[in-house]
CSV table of C-alpha atoms in Angstrom, one decimal:
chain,number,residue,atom,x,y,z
A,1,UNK,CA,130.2,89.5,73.6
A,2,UNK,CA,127.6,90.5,76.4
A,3,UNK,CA,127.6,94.3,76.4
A,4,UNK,CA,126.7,96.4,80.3
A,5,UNK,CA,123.8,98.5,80.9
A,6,UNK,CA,125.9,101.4,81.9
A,7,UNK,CA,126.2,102.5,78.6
A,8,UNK,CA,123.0,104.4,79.1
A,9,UNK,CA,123.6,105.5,82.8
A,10,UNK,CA,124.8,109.0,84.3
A,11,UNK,CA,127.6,107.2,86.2
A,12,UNK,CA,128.0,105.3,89.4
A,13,UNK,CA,125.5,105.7,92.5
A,14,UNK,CA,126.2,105.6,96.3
A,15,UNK,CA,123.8,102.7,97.8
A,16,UNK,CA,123.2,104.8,100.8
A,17,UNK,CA,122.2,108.7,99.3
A,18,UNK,CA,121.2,106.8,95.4
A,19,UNK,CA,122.9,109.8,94.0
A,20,UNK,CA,126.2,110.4,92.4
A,21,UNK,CA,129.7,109.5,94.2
A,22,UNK,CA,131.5,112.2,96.6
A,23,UNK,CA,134.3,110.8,97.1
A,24,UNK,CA,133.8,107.1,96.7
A,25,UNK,CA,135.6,104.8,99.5
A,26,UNK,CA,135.8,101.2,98.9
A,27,UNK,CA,135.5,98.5,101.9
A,28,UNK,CA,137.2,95.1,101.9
A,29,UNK,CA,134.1,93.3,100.8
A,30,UNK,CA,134.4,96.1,97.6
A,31,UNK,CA,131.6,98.0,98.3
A,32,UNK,CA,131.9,101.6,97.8
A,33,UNK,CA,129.9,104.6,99.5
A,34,UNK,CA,130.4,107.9,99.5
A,35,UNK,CA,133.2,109.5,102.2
A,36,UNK,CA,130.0,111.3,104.2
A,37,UNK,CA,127.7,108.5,103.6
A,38,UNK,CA,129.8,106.1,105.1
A,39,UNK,CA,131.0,108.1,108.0
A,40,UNK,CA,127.1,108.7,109.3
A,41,UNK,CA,126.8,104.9,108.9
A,42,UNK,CA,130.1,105.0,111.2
A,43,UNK,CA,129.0,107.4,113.1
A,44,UNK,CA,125.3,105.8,113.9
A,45,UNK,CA,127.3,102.5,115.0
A,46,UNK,CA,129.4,104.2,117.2
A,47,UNK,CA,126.5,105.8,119.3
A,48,UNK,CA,124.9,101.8,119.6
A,49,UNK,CA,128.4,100.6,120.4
A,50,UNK,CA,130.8,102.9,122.1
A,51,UNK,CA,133.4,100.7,121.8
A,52,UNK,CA,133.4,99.7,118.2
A,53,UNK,CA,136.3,97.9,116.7
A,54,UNK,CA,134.8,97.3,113.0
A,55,UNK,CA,131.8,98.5,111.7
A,56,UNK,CA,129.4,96.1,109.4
A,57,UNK,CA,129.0,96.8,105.6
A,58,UNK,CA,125.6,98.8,104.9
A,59,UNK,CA,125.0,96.3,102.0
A,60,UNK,CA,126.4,92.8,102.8
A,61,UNK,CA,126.9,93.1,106.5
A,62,UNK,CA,130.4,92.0,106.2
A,63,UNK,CA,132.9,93.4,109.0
A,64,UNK,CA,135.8,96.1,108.3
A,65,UNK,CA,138.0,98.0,109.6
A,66,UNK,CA,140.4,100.7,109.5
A,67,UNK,CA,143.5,100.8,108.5
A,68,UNK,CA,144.7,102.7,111.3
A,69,UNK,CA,143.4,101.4,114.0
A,70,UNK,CA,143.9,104.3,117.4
A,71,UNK,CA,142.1,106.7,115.2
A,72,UNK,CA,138.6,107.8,116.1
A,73,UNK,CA,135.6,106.5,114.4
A,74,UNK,CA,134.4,110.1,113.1
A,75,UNK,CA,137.5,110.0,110.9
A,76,UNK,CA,137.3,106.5,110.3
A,77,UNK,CA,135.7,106.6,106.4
A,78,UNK,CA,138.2,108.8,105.8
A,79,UNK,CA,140.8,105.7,106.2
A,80,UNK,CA,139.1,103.2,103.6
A,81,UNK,CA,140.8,103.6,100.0
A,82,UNK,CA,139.5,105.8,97.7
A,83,UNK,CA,137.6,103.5,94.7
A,84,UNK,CA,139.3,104.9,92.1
A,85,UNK,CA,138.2,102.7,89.1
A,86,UNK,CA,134.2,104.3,90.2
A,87,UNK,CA,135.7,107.6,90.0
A,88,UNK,CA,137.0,107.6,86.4
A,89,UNK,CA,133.4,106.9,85.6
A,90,UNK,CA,132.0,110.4,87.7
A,91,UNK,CA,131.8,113.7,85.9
A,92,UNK,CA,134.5,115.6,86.9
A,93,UNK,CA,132.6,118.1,89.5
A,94,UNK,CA,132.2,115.4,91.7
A,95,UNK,CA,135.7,113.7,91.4
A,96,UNK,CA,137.4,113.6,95.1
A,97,UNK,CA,140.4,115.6,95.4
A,98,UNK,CA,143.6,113.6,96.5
A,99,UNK,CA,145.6,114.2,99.1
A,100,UNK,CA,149.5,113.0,99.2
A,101,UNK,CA,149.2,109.3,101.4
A,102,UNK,CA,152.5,110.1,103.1
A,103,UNK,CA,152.2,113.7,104.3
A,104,UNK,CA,148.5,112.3,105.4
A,105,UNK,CA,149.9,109.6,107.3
A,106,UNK,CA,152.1,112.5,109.5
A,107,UNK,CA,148.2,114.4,109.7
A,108,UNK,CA,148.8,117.0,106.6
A,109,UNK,CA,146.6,117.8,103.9
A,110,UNK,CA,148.7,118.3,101.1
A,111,UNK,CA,147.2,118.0,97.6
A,112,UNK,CA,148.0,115.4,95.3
A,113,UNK,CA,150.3,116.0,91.8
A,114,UNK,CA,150.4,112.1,90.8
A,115,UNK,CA,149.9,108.6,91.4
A,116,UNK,CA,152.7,106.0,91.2
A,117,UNK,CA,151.2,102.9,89.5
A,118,UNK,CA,153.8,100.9,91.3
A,119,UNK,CA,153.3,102.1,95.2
A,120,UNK,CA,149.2,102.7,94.6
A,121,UNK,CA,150.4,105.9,96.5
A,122,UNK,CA,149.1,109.6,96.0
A,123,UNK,CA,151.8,112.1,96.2
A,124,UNK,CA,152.4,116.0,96.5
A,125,UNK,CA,154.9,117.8,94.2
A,126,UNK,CA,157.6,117.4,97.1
A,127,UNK,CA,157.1,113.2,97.7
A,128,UNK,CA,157.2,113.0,93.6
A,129,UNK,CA,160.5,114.8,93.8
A,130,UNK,CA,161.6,112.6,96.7
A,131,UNK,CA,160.7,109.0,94.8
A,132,UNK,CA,162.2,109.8,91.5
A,133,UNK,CA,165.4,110.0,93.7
A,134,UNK,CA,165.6,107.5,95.1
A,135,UNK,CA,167.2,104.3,93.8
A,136,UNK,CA,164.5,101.7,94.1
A,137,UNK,CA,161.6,104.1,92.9
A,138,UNK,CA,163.4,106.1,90.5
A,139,UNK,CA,162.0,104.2,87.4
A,140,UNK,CA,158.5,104.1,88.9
A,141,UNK,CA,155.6,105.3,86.4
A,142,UNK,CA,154.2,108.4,87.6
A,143,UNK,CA,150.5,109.6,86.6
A,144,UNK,CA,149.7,113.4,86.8
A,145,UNK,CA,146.2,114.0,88.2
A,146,UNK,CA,145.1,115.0,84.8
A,147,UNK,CA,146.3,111.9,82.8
A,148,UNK,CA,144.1,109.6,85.8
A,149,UNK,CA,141.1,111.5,85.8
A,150,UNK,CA,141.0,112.1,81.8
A,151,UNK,CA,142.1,108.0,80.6
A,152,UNK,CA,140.3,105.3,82.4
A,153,UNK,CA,142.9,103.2,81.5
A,154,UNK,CA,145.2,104.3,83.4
A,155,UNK,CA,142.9,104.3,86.8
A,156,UNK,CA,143.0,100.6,85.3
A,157,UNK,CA,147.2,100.5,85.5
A,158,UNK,CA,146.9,101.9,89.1
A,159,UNK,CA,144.2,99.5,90.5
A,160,UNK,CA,146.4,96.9,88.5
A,161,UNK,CA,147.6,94.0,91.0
A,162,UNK,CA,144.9,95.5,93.4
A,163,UNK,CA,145.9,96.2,96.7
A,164,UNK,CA,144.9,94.7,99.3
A,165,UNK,CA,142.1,96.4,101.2
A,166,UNK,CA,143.1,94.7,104.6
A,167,UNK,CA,146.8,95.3,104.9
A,168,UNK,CA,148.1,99.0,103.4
A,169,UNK,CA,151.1,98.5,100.8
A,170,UNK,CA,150.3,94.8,100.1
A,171,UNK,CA,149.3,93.5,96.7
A,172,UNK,CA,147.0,90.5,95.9
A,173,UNK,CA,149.0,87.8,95.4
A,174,UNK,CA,146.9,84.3,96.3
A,175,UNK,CA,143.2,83.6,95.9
A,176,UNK,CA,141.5,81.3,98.4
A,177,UNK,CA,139.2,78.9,96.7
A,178,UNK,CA,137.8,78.1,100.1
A,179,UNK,CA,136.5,80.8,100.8
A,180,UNK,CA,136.6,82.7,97.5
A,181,UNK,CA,138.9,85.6,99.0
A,182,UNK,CA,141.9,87.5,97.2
A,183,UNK,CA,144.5,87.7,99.5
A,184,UNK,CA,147.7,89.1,100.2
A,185,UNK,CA,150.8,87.0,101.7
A,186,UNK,CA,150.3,88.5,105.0
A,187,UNK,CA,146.4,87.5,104.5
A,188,UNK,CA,147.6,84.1,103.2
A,189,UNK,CA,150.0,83.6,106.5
A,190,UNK,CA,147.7,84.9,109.0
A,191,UNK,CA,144.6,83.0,107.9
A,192,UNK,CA,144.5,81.0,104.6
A,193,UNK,CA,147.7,79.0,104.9
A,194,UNK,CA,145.7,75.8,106.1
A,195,UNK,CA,143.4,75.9,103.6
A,196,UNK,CA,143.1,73.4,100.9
A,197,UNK,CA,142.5,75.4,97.8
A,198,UNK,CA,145.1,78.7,97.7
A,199,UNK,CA,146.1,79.4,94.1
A,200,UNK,CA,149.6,81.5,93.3
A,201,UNK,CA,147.9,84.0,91.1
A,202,UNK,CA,151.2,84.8,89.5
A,203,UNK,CA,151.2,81.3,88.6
A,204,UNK,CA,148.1,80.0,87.9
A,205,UNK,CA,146.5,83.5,86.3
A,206,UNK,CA,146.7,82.3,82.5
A,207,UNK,CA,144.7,79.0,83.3
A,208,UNK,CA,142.6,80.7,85.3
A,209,UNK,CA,141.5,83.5,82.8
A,210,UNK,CA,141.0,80.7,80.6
A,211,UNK,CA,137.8,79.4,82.8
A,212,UNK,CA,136.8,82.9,83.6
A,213,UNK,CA,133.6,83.9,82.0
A,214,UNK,CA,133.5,87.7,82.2
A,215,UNK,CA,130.9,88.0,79.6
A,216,UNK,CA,128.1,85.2,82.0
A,217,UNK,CA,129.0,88.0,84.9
A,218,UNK,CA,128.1,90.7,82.5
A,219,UNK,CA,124.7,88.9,81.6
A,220,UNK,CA,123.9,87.7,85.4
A,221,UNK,CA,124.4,91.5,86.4
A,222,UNK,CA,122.0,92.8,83.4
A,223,UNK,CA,119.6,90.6,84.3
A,224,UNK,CA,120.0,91.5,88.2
A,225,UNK,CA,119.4,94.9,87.3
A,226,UNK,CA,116.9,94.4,85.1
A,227,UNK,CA,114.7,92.1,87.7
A,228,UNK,CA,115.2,94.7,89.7
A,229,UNK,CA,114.3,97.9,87.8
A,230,UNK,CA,111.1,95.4,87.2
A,231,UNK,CA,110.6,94.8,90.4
A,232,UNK,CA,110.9,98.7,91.1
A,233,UNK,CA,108.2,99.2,88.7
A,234,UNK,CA,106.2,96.8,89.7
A,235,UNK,CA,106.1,98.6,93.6
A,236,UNK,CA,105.1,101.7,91.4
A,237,UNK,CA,102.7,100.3,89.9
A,238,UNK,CA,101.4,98.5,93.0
A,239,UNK,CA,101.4,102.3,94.8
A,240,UNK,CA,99.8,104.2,91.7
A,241,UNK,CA,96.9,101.5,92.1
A,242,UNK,CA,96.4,101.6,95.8
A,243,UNK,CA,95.6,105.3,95.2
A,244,UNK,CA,92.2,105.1,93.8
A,245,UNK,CA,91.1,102.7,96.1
A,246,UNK,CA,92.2,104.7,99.1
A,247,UNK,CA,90.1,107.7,97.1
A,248,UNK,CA,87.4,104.8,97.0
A,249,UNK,CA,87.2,104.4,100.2
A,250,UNK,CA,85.8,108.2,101.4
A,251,UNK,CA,83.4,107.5,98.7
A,252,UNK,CA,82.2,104.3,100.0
A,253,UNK,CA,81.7,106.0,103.2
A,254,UNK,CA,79.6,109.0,101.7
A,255,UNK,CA,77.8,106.8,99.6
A,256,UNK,CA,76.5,105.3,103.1
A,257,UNK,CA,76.1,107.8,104.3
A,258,UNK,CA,74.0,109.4,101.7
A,259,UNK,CA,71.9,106.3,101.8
A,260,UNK,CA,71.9,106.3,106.1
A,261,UNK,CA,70.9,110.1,105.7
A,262,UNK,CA,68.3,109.5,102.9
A,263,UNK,CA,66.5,106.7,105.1
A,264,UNK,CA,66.2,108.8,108.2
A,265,UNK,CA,64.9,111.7,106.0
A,266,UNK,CA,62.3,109.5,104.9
A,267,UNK,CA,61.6,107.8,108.6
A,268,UNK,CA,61.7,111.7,109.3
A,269,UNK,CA,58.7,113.0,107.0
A,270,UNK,CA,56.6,109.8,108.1
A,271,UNK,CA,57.2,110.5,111.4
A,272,UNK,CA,55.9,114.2,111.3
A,273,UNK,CA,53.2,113.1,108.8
A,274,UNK,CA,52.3,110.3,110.9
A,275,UNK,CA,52.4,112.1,114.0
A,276,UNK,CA,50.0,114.8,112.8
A,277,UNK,CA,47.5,112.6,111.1
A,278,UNK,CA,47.4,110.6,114.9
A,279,UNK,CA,47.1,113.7,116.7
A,280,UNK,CA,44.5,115.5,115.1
A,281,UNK,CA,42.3,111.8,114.9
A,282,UNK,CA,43.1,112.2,118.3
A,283,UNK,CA,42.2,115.5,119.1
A,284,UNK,CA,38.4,115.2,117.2
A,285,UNK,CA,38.1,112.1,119.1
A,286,UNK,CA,38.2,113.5,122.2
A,287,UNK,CA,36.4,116.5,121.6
A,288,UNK,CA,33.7,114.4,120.5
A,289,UNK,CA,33.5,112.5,123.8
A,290,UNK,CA,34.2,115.9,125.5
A,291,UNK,CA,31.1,117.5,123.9
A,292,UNK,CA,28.9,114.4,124.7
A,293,UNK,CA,29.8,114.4,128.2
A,294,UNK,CA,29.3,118.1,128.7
A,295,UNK,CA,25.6,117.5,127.1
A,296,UNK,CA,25.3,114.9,130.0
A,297,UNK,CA,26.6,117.2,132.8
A,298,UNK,CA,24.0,119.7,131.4
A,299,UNK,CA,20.8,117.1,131.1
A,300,UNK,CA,21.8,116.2,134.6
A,301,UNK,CA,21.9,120.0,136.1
A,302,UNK,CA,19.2,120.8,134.7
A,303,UNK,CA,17.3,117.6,136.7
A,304,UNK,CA,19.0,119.4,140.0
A,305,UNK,CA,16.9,122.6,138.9
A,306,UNK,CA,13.6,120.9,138.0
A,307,UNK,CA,13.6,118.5,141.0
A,308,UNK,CA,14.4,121.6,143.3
A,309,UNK,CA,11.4,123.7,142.0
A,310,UNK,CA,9.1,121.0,142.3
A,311,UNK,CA,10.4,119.7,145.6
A,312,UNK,CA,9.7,123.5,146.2
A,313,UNK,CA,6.3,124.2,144.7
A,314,UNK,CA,5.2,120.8,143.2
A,315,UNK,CA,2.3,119.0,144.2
A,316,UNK,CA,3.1,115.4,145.6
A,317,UNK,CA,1.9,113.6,142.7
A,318,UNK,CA,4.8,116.6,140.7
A,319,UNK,CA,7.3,114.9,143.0
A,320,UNK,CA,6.4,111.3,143.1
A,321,UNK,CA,6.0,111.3,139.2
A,322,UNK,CA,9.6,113.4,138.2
A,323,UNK,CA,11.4,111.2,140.6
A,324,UNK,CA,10.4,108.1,139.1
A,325,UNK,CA,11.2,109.6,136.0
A,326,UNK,CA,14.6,110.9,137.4
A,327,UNK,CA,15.5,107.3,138.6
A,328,UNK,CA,14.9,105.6,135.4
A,329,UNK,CA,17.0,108.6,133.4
A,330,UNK,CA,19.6,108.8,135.8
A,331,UNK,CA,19.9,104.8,135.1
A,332,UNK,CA,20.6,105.1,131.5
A,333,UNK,CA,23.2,107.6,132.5
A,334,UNK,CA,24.9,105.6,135.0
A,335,UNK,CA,25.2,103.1,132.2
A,336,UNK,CA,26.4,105.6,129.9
A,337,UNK,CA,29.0,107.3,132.6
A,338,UNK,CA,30.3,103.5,133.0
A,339,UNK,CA,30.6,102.6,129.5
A,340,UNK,CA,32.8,105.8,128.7
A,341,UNK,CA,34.7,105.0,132.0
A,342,UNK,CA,35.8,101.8,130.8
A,343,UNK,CA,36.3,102.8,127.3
A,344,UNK,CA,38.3,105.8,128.5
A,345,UNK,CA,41.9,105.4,127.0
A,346,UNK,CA,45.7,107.1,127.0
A,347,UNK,CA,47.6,107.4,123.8
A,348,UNK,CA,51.7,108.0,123.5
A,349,UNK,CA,53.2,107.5,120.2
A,350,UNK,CA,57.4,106.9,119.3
A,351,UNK,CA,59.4,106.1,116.5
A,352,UNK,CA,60.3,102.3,116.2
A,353,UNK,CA,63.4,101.3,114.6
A,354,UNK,CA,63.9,98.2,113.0
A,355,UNK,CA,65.9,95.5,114.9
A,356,UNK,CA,68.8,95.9,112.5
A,357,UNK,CA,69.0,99.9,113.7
A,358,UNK,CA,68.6,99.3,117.6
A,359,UNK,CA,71.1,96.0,117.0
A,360,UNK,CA,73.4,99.0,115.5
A,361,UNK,CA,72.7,101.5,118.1
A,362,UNK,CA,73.3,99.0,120.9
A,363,UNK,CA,75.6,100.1,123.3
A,364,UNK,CA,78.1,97.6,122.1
A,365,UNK,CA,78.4,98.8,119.0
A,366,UNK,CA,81.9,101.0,118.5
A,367,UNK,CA,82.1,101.6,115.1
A,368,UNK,CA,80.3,100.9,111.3
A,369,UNK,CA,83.2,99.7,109.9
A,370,UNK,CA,86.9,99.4,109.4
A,371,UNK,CA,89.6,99.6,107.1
A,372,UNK,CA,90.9,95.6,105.6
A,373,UNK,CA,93.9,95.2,103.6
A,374,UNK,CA,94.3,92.2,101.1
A,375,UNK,CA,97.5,91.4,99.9
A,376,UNK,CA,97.8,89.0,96.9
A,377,UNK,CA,101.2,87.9,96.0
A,378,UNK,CA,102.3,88.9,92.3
A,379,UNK,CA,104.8,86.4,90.8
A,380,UNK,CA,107.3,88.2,88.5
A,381,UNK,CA,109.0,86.3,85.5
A,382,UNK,CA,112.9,85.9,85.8
C-alpha cells in the first residue's frame, strides 16, 4: 500500500501565507485557505470589481460563491465551510473555534458545544437541547467539541456523505462523469440532468470503489510533491550560484580598472620622463644657437665701432681697405643669418593615444560595458 509524505510534516499549509491553517475554509473546487487569507483575496477583488458576484479560486481560478448571497464581500470568507477534515490534522492552538450555524444564521456568535454528524451543523448548548427534542433529530449522533478535535475519525463521520459546497444542507448524492463533479440533486436538476454520464452514488458506490485506486493517487501526489520540492531546490540552487557571479562581477570591473589605471600610470611616468628629456634637448639647443648668435651681434658691433673710428681718423687707404674687408665678412654673415633663418624651428609636444583609446573616448562612446544574462534551460528528471 502506497504510504503519504505527511507522515513527516507539521500539518497542513494555507497556499496563500505557506504557514499553518487559521481557520481553514474550504471553496467548492476544495481548496482551502485560511479565514483572513481568503478574505484579502476577497477583499483585493472587490476593489478591481465593485460589483463582484463570485470571486476566482487563488489556486485553480475556478469561480465561487457565497452561500448567502446579500451579504457583503468583507464577510464573505467567513460564509465558505469550515474544512474540517484539515483541521483534525492542526495542533490545537490554531484549531478555529465554532460557532453554532443556526444562531449565526440570525447574526449571533454563540460558541459551539457539538456537531451533529447527521445535519453537518455546529450547535450551542441551547440548539443541542432543542434537536434532541425534537422528533426527527432526536436519535441524531451528537459530537462534543472535544471528541471532534481529539479523533480524526470522527471529523471523518461528520464530512461523511459530504455536503455539498454549493447548496447549504444538501448532501452529495450523484457524480457527473462529464464533467467529473459531485453533485447534489438540486446540482443534478439545475445543471447535470442532460448529461450523459450521472451515476446514483448510493447505487453505483460498491462498483465504483472497486475501480478506485486510492493508493495510484497516493503515489501521483508523492511524486507531485516531490518534483516539486526538487524543483524548489533546484531555484535554490540556481540563486546560491548566481551569487558569486554577481560578486564576480565588481571584480571584473576592478580588475579593469586596475589594468586601465596601471596603463595610464605607465603612459603617465613616460610622459613626464619624456617631456623632460625633450625639453632640456630643447633648452641646450637653443641656448646654443642663442650664444652663437649673440657672438655674431657682437663681431658685427664691434665692425660699427672700427668703421666709425676709421671713417673718423683713418687715412683713405684705412677706409677703402676695412670696407672691403667689411663687405666680404658681412657676406659670410648674411649667409650665416639666412641659414639659421630657415633652419629656425617651433616645437609643441602632446600625449598620443592609441586609436583603440580615442575610438573609446569618442564622443559616442556611453559606457565600457554592460551587464548580459544567459539563461540555459535545466531539464529535471520526473
Amino acid at each position: 500500500m502506497a504510504t503519504s509524505n505527511i507522515e513527516t510534516e507539521d500539518g497542513p499549509c494555507c497556499p496563500i501565507c505557506l504557514e499553518q491553517f487559521n481557520v481553514p475554509r474550504q471553496l467548492p473546487c476544495t481548496h482551502s485557505f485560511c479565514e483572513k487569507c481568503l478574505q484579502s483575496h476577497i477583499t483585493a477583488e472587490a476593489v478591481k470589481d465593485t460589483k463582484l458576484n463570485d470571486i476566482k479560486c487563488p489556486v485553480c481560478r475556478s469561480s465561487a460563491s457565497p452561500s448567502i448571497k446579500d451579504r457583503p464581500s468583507s464577510e464573505w470568507a467567513s460564509l465558505f465551510p469550515v474544512n474540517t477534515v484539515l483541521q483534525s490534522f492542526l495542533p490545537a492552538k490554531t484549531k478555529v473555534n465554532r460557532v453554532c450555524d443556526a444562531c449565526k444564521s440570525e447574526d449571533a456568535a454563540v460558541p459551539a458545544e457539538g456537531f451533529c454528524v447527521i445535519c453537518k451543523d455546529a450547535m450551542c448548548g441551547d440548539c443541542l437541547k432543542y434537536h434532541r427534542k425534537q422528533k426527527m433529530s432526536k436519535d441524531h449522533t451528537i459530537l462534543s467539541v472535544e471528541e471532534l478535535e481529539c479523533n480524526p475519525e470522527n471529523v471523518m463521520k461528520l464530512a461523511e456523505g459530504f455536503a455539498c459546497l454549493e447548496h447549504h444542507g444538501e448532501d452529495i448524492k450523484y457524480y457527473c462523469q462529464d464533467h467529473n463533479i459531485p453533485c447534489c440533486a438540486t446540482c443534478f436538476f439545475e445543471g447535470h440532468k442532460i448529461c450523459a454520464k450521472v451515476i446514483d452514488l448510493k447505487k453505483e458506490l460498491p462498483a465504483l470503489l472497486r475501480e478506485c485506486k486510492p493508493d495510484k493517487i497516493i503515489d501521483d501526489m508523492n511524486k507531485i510533491e516531490n518534483h516539486l520540492k526538487k524543483f524548489m531546490e533546484t531555484n535554490e540552487a540556481v540563486v546560491n550560484n548566481l551569487e558569486p557571479h554577481v560578486n564576480r562581477m565588481t571584480d571584473q570591473i576592478r580588475e579593469v580598472r586596475n589594468k586601465i589605471n596601471s596603463l595610464l600610470d605607465k603612459l603617465e611616468k613616460n610622459v613626464k620622463t619624456e617631456g623632460i628629456r625633450i625639453y632640456k634637448e630643447t633648452v641646450l639647443k637653443k641656448q646654443e644657437e642663442n650664444h652663437h648668435c649673440l657672438s655674431l651681434f657682437h663681431s658685427v658691433r664691434n665692425f660699427h665701432y672700427f668703421l666709425d673710428a676709421i671713417q673718423k681718423y683713418g687715412s683713405n687707404l684705412q677706409r677703402f681697405l676695412m670696407v672691403e674687408k667689411m663687405k666680404l665678412q658681412l657676406n659670410s654673415y648674411c649667409t650665416l643669418v639666412e641659414e639659421k633663418y630657415k633652419k629656425t624651428d617651433t616645437i609643441t609636444v602632446e600625449v598620443q593615444f592609441s586609436s583603440a583609446i580615442q575610438s573609446m573616448l569618442s564622443d559616442s562612446l556611453s559606457e565600457f560595458g554592460k551587464v548580459v544574462t544567459t539563461t540555459s534551460s535545466i531539464t529535471l528528471p520526473l
